Short mmCIF file of C-alpha atoms in Angstrom, two decimals:
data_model
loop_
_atom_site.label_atom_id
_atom_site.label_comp_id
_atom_site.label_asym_id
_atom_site.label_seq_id
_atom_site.Cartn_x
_atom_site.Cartn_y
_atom_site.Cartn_z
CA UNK A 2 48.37 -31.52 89.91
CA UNK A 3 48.02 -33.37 86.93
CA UNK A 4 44.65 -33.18 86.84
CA UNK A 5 44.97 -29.10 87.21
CA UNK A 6 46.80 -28.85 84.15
CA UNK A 7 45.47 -31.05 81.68
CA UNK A 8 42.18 -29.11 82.69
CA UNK A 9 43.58 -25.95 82.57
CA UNK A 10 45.40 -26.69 78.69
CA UNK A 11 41.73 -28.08 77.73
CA UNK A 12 40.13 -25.08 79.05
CA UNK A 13 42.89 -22.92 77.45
CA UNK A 14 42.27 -23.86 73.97
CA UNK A 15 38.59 -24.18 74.15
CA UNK A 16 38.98 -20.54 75.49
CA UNK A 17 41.27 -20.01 72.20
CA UNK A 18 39.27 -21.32 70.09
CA UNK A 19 35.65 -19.57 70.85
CA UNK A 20 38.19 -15.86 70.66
CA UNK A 21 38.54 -16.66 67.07
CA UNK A 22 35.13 -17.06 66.02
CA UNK A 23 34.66 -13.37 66.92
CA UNK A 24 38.06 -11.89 65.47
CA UNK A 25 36.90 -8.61 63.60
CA UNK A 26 36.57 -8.90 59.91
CA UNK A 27 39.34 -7.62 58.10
CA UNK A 28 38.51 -4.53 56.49
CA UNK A 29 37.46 -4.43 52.54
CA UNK A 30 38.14 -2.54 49.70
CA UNK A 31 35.91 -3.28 47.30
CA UNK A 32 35.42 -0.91 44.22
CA UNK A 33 32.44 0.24 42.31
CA UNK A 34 30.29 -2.88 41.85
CA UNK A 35 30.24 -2.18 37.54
CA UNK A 36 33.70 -2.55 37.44
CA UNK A 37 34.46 -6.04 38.75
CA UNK A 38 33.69 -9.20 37.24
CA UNK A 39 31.71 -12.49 37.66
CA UNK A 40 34.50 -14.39 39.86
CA UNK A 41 34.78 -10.45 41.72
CA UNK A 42 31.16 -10.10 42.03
CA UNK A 43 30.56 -13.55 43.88
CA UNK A 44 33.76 -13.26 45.96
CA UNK A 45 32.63 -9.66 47.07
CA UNK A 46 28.93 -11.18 47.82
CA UNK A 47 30.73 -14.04 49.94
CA UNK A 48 32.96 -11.21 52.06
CA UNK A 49 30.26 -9.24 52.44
CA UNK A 50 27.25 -11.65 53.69
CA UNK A 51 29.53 -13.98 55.71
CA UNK A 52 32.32 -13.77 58.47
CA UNK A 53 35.63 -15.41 58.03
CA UNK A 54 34.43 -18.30 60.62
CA UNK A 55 31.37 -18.51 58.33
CA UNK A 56 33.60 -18.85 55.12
CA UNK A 57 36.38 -20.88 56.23
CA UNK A 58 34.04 -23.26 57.48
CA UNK A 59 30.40 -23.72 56.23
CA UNK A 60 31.06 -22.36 53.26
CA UNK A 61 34.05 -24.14 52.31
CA UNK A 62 32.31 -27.55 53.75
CA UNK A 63 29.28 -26.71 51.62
CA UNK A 64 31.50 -26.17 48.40
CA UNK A 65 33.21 -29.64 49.00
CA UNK A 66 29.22 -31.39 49.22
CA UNK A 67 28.34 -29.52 46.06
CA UNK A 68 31.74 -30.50 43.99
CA UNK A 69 31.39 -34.13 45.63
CA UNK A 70 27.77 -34.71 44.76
CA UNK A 71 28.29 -33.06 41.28
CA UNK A 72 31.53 -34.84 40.39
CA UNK A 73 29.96 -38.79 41.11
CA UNK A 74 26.25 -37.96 40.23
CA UNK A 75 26.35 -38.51 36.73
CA UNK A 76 28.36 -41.21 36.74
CA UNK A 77 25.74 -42.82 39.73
CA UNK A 78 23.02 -41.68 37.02
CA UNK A 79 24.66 -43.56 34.25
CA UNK A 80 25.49 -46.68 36.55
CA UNK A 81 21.83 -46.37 37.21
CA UNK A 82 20.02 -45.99 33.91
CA UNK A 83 22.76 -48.27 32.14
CA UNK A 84 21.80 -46.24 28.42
CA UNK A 85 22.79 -48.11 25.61
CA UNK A 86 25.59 -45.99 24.24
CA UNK A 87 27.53 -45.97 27.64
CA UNK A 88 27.42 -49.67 28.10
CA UNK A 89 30.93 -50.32 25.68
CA UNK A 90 32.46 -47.68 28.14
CA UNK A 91 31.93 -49.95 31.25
CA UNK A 92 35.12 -52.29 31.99
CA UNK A 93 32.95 -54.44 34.21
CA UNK A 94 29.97 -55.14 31.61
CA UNK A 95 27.64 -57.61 33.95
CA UNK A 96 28.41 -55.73 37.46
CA UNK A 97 25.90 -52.55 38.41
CA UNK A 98 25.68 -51.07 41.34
CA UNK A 99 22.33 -51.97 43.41
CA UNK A 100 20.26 -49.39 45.78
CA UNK A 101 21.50 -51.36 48.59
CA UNK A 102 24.87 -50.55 47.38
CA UNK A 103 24.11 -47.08 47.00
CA UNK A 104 22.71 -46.53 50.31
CA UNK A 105 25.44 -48.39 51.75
CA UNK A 106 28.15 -45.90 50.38
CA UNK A 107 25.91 -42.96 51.29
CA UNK A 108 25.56 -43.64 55.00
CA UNK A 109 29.12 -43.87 55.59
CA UNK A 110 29.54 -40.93 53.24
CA UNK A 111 27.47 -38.91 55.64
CA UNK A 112 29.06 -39.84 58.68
CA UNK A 113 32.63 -39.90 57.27
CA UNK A 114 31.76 -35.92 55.79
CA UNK A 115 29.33 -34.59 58.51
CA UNK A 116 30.49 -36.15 61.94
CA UNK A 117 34.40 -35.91 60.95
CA UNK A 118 35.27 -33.53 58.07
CA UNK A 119 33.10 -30.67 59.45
CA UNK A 120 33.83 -30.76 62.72
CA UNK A 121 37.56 -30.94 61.75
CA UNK A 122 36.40 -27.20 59.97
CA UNK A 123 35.81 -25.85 62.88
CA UNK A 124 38.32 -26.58 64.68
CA UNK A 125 40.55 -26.05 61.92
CA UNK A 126 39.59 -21.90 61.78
CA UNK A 127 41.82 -21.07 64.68
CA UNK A 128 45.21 -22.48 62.79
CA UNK A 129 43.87 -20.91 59.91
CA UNK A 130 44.54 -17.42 61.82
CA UNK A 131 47.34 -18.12 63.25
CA UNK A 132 49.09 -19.02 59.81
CA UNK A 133 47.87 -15.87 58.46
CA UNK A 134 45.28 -16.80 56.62
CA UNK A 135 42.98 -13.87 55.67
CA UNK A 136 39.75 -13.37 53.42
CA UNK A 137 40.38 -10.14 51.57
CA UNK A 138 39.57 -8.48 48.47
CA UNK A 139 40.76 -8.29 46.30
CA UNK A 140 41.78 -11.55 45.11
CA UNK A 141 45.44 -12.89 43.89
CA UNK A 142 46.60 -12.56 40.21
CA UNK A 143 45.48 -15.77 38.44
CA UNK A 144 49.00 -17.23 38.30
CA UNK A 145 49.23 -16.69 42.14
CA UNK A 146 46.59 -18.57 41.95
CA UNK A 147 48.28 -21.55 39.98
CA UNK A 148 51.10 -21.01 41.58
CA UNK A 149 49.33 -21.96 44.73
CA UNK A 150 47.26 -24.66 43.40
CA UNK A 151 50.30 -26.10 41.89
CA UNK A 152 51.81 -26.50 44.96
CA UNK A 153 48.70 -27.36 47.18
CA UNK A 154 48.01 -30.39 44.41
CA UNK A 155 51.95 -31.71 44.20
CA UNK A 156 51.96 -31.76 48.34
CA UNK A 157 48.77 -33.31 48.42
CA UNK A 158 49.65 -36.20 46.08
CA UNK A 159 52.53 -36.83 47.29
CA UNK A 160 51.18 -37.43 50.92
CA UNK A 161 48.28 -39.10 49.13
CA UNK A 162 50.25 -41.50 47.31
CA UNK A 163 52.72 -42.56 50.52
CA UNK A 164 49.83 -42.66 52.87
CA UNK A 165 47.94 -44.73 50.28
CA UNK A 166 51.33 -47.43 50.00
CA UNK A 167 51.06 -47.12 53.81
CA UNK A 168 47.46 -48.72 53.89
CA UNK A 169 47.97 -51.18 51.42
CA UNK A 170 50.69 -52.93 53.95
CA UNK A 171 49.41 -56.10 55.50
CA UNK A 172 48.64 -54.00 58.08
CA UNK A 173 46.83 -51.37 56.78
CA UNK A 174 44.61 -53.34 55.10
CA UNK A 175 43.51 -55.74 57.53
CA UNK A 176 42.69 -53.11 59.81
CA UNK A 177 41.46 -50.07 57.93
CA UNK A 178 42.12 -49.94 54.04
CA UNK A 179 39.92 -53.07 53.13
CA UNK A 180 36.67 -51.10 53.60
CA UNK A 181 37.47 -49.42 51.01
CA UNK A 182 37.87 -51.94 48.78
CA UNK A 183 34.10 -53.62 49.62
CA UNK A 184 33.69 -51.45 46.50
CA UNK A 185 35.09 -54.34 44.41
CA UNK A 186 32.95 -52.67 41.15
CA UNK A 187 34.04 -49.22 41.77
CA UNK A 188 31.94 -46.12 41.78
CA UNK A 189 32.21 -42.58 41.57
CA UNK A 190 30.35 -41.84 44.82
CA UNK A 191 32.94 -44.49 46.82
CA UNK A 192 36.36 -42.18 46.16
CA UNK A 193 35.40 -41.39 50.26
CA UNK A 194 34.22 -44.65 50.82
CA UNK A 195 36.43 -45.62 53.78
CA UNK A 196 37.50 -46.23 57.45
CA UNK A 197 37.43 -43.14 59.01
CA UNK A 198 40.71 -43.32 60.39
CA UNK A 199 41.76 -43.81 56.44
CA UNK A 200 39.54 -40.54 55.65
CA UNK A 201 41.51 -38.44 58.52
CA UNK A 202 44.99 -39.34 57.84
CA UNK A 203 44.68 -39.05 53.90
CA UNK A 204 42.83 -35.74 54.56
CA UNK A 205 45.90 -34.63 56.44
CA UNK A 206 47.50 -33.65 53.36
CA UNK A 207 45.05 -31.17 52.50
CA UNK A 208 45.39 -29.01 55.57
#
C-alpha cells in the first residue's frame, strides 16, 4: 500500500510536470514593429521564436553562462597575461592562478551549472505556472522593474548572507564550505566554486 502511493505521487507529478511543457502560449499583443524599441524589439523576438518552457528554462540558463563567463573572463585574462599596469592592483602580488587551477575550477563549474542548476530549470517551470508567472508583452514600467529587482536582490542577500554564516560553522565547513575555500588566491571564475550541496542551498534564495 505504501508502495501504491509513493508510486502513484511520483507518477502524479511526473504526469504534472510533462502538462506544463505544453501549456498554450499566452496570447501577444505586440504593436507595429517601428514603434518599439531595442529592449522591445529583442523581448518581442524572444516571445515570438520560443515557448515559455523554452524561455524560462534554456534561455534563462543560457543568459546565466553568458553573464558568468563574461563577468570572470577578463579578470581570468588579466590573472593570465599579468600586464604590467594591473600588477599594483593585485593584493596577492607573487600568487597567479595556474592552468591546472583553471581547469580545476572549470570542471566543477560544469558539473555544479549543467548537471544541477539546469536540471533544477526544468523542473522549476511547473512552480513557475503555478505562481503565476507569465511571459507577456508588453513589459513592466522600468520602476516595476526596480521595484522588483529591489526586492529580488534584498531577499536574496539576506538568505545569502545567513546561509553563508551557516557554512562557516564548524560544521559547515568541515563538511561542505571548505571546498570553496581551496581557492585560497581567489578568482573571478571560483564565485561558484563549491560543494554542490553549498551551490543548491545558497541558490535557494534565488527561486
Amino acid at each position: 500500500s505504501r508502495d501504491l502511493s509513493t508510486m502513484d505521487l511520483l507518477t502524479s507529478a511526473t504526469s504534472s510536470l510533462l502538462a506544463s511543457f505544453d501549456l498554450p502560449q499566452p496570447p501577444l499583443n505586440i504593436p507595429e514593429w517601428s514603434s518599439l524599441n531595442l529592449i522591445e524589439r529583442a523581448w518581442a523576438t524572444l516571445l515570438l521564436n520560443c515557448t515559455e518552457f523554452q524561455l524560462f528554462t534554456w534561455v534563462t540558463f543560457a543568459m546565466l553562462i553568458v553573464v558568468y563567463v563574461a563577468a570572470s573572463a577578463p579578470y581570468w585574462i588579466i590573472d593570465t597575461v599579468k600586464p604590467r599596469w594591473a600588477r599594483k592592483y593585485k593584493i596577492q602580488p607573487m600568487r597567479y592562478v595556474t592552468p591546472m587551477d583553471t581547469w580545476k575550477c572549470v570542471k566543477r563549474l560544469l558539473f555544479n551549472h549543467f548537471v544541477l542548476a539546469l536540471p533544477l530549470a526544468v523542473f522549476n517551470f511547473p512552480l513557475l505556472k503555478a505562481r503565476g508567472v507569465e511571459s507577456v508583452f508588453p513589459l513592466p514600467q522600468w520602476y516595476d522593474v526596480l521595484a522588483r529587482i529591489f526586492l529580488y536582490l534584498c531577499i536574496e542577500d539576506f538568505w545569502f548572507y545567513w546561509g553563508h554564516r551557516f557554512l562557516h560553522t564548524n560544521w559547515g565547513y568541515k563538511n561542505i564550505h571548505h571546498i570553496h575555500h581551496e581557492f585560497d588566491h581567489p578568482i573571478a571564475m571560483a564565485s561558484s566554486y563549491a560543494h554542490p550541496l553549498e551551490f543548491l542551498f545558497l541558490g535557494v534564495g534565488t527561486l
